[in-house]
mmCIF file of C-alpha atoms in Angstrom:
data_model
loop_
_atom_site.group_PDB
_atom_site.id
_atom_site.type_symbol
_atom_site.label_atom_id
_atom_site.label_comp_id
_atom_site.label_asym_id
_atom_site.label_seq_id
_atom_site.Cartn_x
_atom_site.Cartn_y
_atom_site.Cartn_z
ATOM 1 C CA MET A 29 35.205 55.597 116.753
ATOM 2 C CA THR A 30 32.267 54.370 118.821
ATOM 3 C CA SER A 31 32.765 53.293 122.422
ATOM 4 C CA LEU A 32 30.660 50.298 123.459
ATOM 5 C CA THR A 33 30.292 48.878 126.936
ATOM 6 C CA LEU A 34 28.679 45.448 127.254
ATOM 7 C CA VAL A 35 26.912 44.729 130.538
ATOM 8 C CA ARG A 36 25.871 41.300 131.774
ATOM 9 C CA HIS A 37 22.302 41.203 133.102
ATOM 10 C CA GLY A 38 21.583 40.909 136.827
ATOM 11 C CA GLN A 39 20.977 37.667 138.688
ATOM 12 C CA THR A 40 17.961 35.408 138.134
ATOM 13 C CA ASP A 41 16.663 32.548 140.259
ATOM 14 C CA TRP A 42 18.107 30.133 137.710
ATOM 15 C CA ASN A 43 21.534 31.750 138.087
ATOM 16 C CA LEU A 44 21.186 31.223 141.824
ATOM 17 C CA GLN A 45 20.197 27.575 141.301
ATOM 18 C CA ARG A 46 23.025 27.136 138.770
ATOM 19 C CA ARG A 47 20.580 26.234 136.025
ATOM 20 C CA ILE A 48 21.450 26.712 132.372
ATOM 21 C CA GLN A 49 19.135 29.424 131.054
ATOM 22 C CA GLY A 50 20.213 29.879 127.470
ATOM 23 C CA GLN A 51 17.296 31.414 125.560
ATOM 24 C CA THR A 52 14.708 30.405 128.185
ATOM 25 C CA ASP A 53 13.226 33.730 129.298
ATOM 26 C CA ILE A 54 13.878 33.826 133.053
ATOM 27 C CA PRO A 55 13.254 37.185 134.799
ATOM 28 C CA LEU A 56 15.529 39.012 137.204
ATOM 29 C CA ASN A 57 15.173 38.351 140.909
ATOM 30 C CA ASP A 58 15.492 41.058 143.581
ATOM 31 C CA THR A 59 19.263 40.582 143.781
ATOM 32 C CA GLY A 60 19.450 41.031 140.008
ATOM 33 C CA ARG A 61 17.497 44.277 140.202
ATOM 34 C CA ARG A 62 19.837 45.524 142.925
ATOM 35 C CA GLN A 63 22.846 44.585 140.757
ATOM 36 C CA ALA A 64 21.322 46.532 137.864
ATOM 37 C CA ARG A 65 20.904 49.603 140.088
ATOM 38 C CA GLN A 66 24.491 49.260 141.310
ATOM 39 C CA ALA A 67 25.773 48.942 137.744
ATOM 40 C CA GLY A 68 23.780 52.037 136.818
ATOM 41 C CA ASP A 69 25.325 53.979 139.690
ATOM 42 C CA LEU A 70 28.848 52.997 138.606
ATOM 43 C CA LEU A 71 28.148 53.713 134.948
ATOM 44 C CA ALA A 72 26.757 57.152 135.888
ATOM 45 C CA GLU A 73 30.356 58.271 136.391
ATOM 46 C CA ARG A 74 30.697 58.294 132.579
ATOM 47 C CA ARG A 75 28.742 59.932 129.730
ATOM 48 C CA TRP A 76 26.361 57.769 127.667
ATOM 49 C CA ASP A 77 24.400 58.496 124.517
ATOM 50 C CA ALA A 78 22.248 55.390 123.995
ATOM 51 C CA ILE A 79 21.463 51.927 125.334
ATOM 52 C CA ALA A 80 20.442 48.649 123.676
ATOM 53 C CA ALA A 81 19.654 45.217 125.053
ATOM 54 C CA SER A 82 18.898 41.623 124.303
ATOM 55 C CA PRO A 83 15.103 41.299 124.249
ATOM 56 C CA LEU A 84 15.171 38.471 126.849
ATOM 57 C CA SER A 85 13.523 39.909 129.957
ATOM 58 C CA ARG A 86 16.509 39.535 132.304
ATOM 59 C CA ALA A 87 18.661 41.655 130.003
ATOM 60 C CA TYR A 88 15.957 44.096 128.941
ATOM 61 C CA GLU A 89 14.875 44.807 132.531
ATOM 62 C CA THR A 90 18.514 45.294 133.559
ATOM 63 C CA ALA A 91 18.897 47.781 130.698
ATOM 64 C CA SER A 92 15.656 49.552 131.649
ATOM 65 C CA ILE A 93 16.831 49.987 135.248
ATOM 66 C CA ILE A 94 20.210 51.294 134.072
ATOM 67 C CA SER A 95 18.707 53.632 131.464
ATOM 68 C CA ALA A 96 16.355 55.152 134.067
ATOM 69 C CA ARG A 97 19.303 55.823 136.381
ATOM 70 C CA LEU A 98 21.286 57.393 133.529
ATOM 71 C CA GLY A 99 18.428 59.449 132.076
ATOM 72 C CA LEU A 100 18.540 57.646 128.716
ATOM 73 C CA LEU A 101 15.664 56.714 126.422
ATOM 74 C CA ASP A 102 14.222 53.189 126.595
ATOM 75 C CA PRO A 103 16.662 50.458 125.500
ATOM 76 C CA HIS A 104 16.715 49.531 121.819
ATOM 77 C CA PRO A 105 16.112 45.750 121.477
ATOM 78 C CA LEU A 106 18.785 43.831 119.550
ATOM 79 C CA PRO A 107 17.497 40.302 118.773
ATOM 80 C CA GLY A 108 20.957 39.096 117.748
ATOM 81 C CA LEU A 109 22.223 39.665 121.296
ATOM 82 C CA VAL A 110 20.100 36.938 122.961
ATOM 83 C CA GLU A 111 21.951 34.294 124.970
ATOM 84 C CA ARG A 112 23.484 31.155 123.492
ATOM 85 C CA HIS A 113 20.889 28.490 122.751
ATOM 86 C CA HIS A 114 21.804 25.485 124.903
ATOM 87 C CA GLY A 115 19.387 23.077 123.271
ATOM 88 C CA ALA A 116 18.751 19.944 125.324
ATOM 89 C CA MET A 117 20.722 21.334 128.300
ATOM 90 C CA GLU A 118 18.461 24.298 128.986
ATOM 91 C CA GLY A 119 16.905 24.114 132.428
ATOM 92 C CA MET A 120 19.470 21.629 133.755
ATOM 93 C CA THR A 121 21.708 22.251 136.739
ATOM 94 C CA SER A 122 25.460 21.869 136.243
ATOM 95 C CA GLU A 123 25.261 18.455 137.928
ATOM 96 C CA GLU A 124 22.366 17.308 135.732
ATOM 97 C CA ARG A 125 24.268 18.447 132.653
ATOM 98 C CA ARG A 126 27.339 16.420 133.635
ATOM 99 C CA GLU A 127 25.170 13.326 134.193
ATOM 100 C CA ALA A 128 23.278 13.708 130.909
ATOM 101 C CA PHE A 129 26.206 14.659 128.671
ATOM 102 C CA ALA A 130 29.683 13.249 129.168
ATOM 103 C CA ALA A 131 32.624 15.560 128.465
ATOM 104 C CA GLY A 132 32.818 16.146 124.735
ATOM 105 C CA ALA A 133 29.380 14.627 124.053
ATOM 106 C CA GLU A 134 27.267 16.338 121.417
ATOM 107 C CA VAL A 135 24.331 18.271 122.852
ATOM 108 C CA PRO A 136 21.337 18.500 120.497
ATOM 109 C CA GLY A 137 20.549 22.127 119.658
ATOM 110 C CA LEU A 138 23.647 23.614 121.304
ATOM 111 C CA GLU A 139 24.741 26.818 119.566
ATOM 112 C CA THR A 140 28.473 27.081 118.822
ATOM 113 C CA ASP A 141 30.696 30.107 119.447
ATOM 114 C CA ALA A 142 30.901 30.644 115.674
ATOM 115 C CA MET A 143 27.110 30.705 115.393
ATOM 116 C CA ILE A 144 26.905 33.267 118.197
ATOM 117 C CA ILE A 145 29.525 35.515 116.575
ATOM 118 C CA ASP A 146 27.716 35.302 113.221
ATOM 119 C CA ARG A 147 24.539 36.788 114.725
ATOM 120 C CA VAL A 148 26.073 39.105 117.365
ATOM 121 C CA LEU A 149 28.595 41.044 115.279
ATOM 122 C CA PRO A 150 26.124 42.334 112.634
ATOM 123 C CA ASP A 151 23.618 43.623 115.235
ATOM 124 C CA LEU A 152 26.317 45.098 117.445
ATOM 125 C CA SER A 153 28.164 46.731 114.545
ATOM 126 C CA ALA A 154 24.959 48.176 113.068
ATOM 127 C CA PHE A 155 23.943 49.670 116.422
ATOM 128 C CA ALA A 156 27.435 51.126 116.919
ATOM 129 C CA ALA A 157 27.457 52.550 113.390
ATOM 130 C CA ARG A 158 24.225 54.447 114.131
ATOM 131 C CA HIS A 159 26.052 56.070 117.055
ATOM 132 C CA GLU A 160 29.357 56.966 115.406
ATOM 133 C CA GLY A 161 31.541 58.968 117.787
ATOM 134 C CA GLU A 162 29.275 58.278 120.766
ATOM 135 C CA SER A 163 29.392 56.082 123.862
ATOM 136 C CA VAL A 164 26.765 53.351 124.043
ATOM 137 C CA LEU A 165 25.729 50.599 126.448
ATOM 138 C CA VAL A 166 24.553 47.134 125.434
ATOM 139 C CA VAL A 167 23.038 44.799 128.046
ATOM 140 C CA THR A 168 23.362 41.155 127.100
ATOM 141 C CA HIS A 169 24.407 37.751 128.471
ATOM 142 C CA GLY A 170 27.511 36.025 129.801
ATOM 143 C CA GLY A 171 27.681 33.577 126.904
ATOM 144 C CA VAL A 172 27.485 36.388 124.358
ATOM 145 C CA ILE A 173 30.145 38.470 126.089
ATOM 146 C CA GLY A 174 32.361 35.411 126.623
ATOM 147 C CA SER A 175 32.109 34.300 122.988
ATOM 148 C CA LEU A 176 32.828 37.809 121.750
ATOM 149 C CA VAL A 177 35.835 38.250 124.045
ATOM 150 C CA LYS A 178 37.167 34.822 123.051
ATOM 151 C CA HIS A 179 36.768 35.671 119.355
ATOM 152 C CA LEU A 180 38.427 39.090 119.605
ATOM 153 C CA SER A 181 41.298 37.921 121.845
ATOM 154 C CA GLY A 182 42.144 34.870 119.753
ATOM 155 C CA GLY A 183 41.074 32.608 122.623
ATOM 156 C CA GLU A 184 43.300 34.237 125.263
ATOM 157 C CA LEU A 185 40.322 35.579 127.216
ATOM 158 C CA PRO A 186 38.391 34.774 129.299
ATOM 159 C CA ALA A 187 41.167 32.974 131.149
ATOM 160 C CA ALA A 188 40.462 29.616 132.800
ATOM 161 C CA GLY A 189 38.551 30.138 136.036
ATOM 162 C CA GLN A 190 37.243 33.567 135.060
ATOM 163 C CA LEU A 191 33.547 34.417 135.330
ATOM 164 C CA ILE A 192 31.637 37.215 133.664
ATOM 165 C CA ALA A 193 29.740 38.276 136.762
ATOM 166 C CA ASN A 194 26.123 39.438 136.838
ATOM 167 C CA GLY A 195 26.092 43.229 136.521
ATOM 168 C CA SER A 196 29.701 43.416 135.307
ATOM 169 C CA PHE A 197 30.617 45.620 132.353
ATOM 170 C CA HIS A 198 33.297 45.362 129.689
ATOM 171 C CA ASP A 199 34.595 48.032 127.300
ATOM 172 C CA PHE A 200 35.004 47.737 123.532
ATOM 173 C CA SER A 201 35.523 50.168 120.666
ATOM 174 C CA LEU A 202 34.474 50.103 117.034
ATOM 175 C CA VAL A 203 37.162 51.677 114.862
ATOM 176 C CA ASP A 204 36.799 51.709 111.064
ATOM 177 C CA GLY A 205 34.263 48.895 111.323
ATOM 178 C CA ALA A 206 36.509 46.676 113.491
ATOM 179 C CA LEU A 207 35.515 45.779 117.046
ATOM 180 C CA GLU A 208 38.317 45.777 119.639
ATOM 181 C CA ILE A 209 38.515 44.918 123.359
ATOM 182 C CA VAL A 210 39.438 47.876 125.559
ATOM 183 C CA ALA A 211 38.901 46.386 129.033
ATOM 184 C CA PHE A 212 37.668 42.938 130.085
ATOM 185 C CA ASN A 213 36.635 42.643 133.737
ATOM 186 C CA GLY A 214 36.459 38.921 134.382
ATOM 187 C CA THR A 215 36.314 37.788 137.994
ATOM 188 C CA ALA A 216 38.286 34.824 139.339
ATOM 189 C CA VAL A 217 35.926 32.119 140.642
ATOM 190 C CA ASP A 218 35.909 28.540 141.825
ATOM 191 C CA GLU A 219 35.819 26.159 138.867
ATOM 192 C CA ASP A 220 32.667 24.403 140.069
ATOM 193 C CA LEU A 221 30.542 27.546 139.885
ATOM 194 C CA VAL A 222 27.877 28.081 137.258
ATOM 195 C CA PRO A 223 29.220 28.544 133.700
ATOM 196 C CA GLN A 224 29.266 32.152 132.471
ATOM 197 C CA ASP A 225 26.780 31.368 129.723
ATOM 198 C CA ALA A 226 24.130 29.930 132.009
#
């Protein structure tokens, strides 16, 4: 068995402005760096063997801050763990998105949950397999974590009104090649807040 903990990157200015980031490479802001340090302090209560990250700078810098606090080697980049591609919505605020795309309207270039799972699971499973019997961290994005949790829970999680907060972490295990949820730490939020995959 391999224990995996997925961490959502710290805050960016676009998170603060409620803009949809997707695969646009927006860096952490000072709050995001503080959240990464806080996550590192909490994660230091457990033993870790390795760390990987989405190569987008907000995730990779979060992982670098955490790895320094934990005394780990530099994060291993996992290209399959980048955020959902939001196509024509990237850069829009939640309000702009609602004005441009009515509920249920097709968004050009928007990546589906199935497409995310198809690229996330192979990278995640391969990284976990290289660390059989160990405990590893993976820093990624809210949309990736949300899609994975939804897939593994049969759609029961995240519950309506739950947010995958910046700097939050969620436990999984890989047993005989099958990924399982151990602990999901969604936070209850107001429904009008930024989507988890922004």
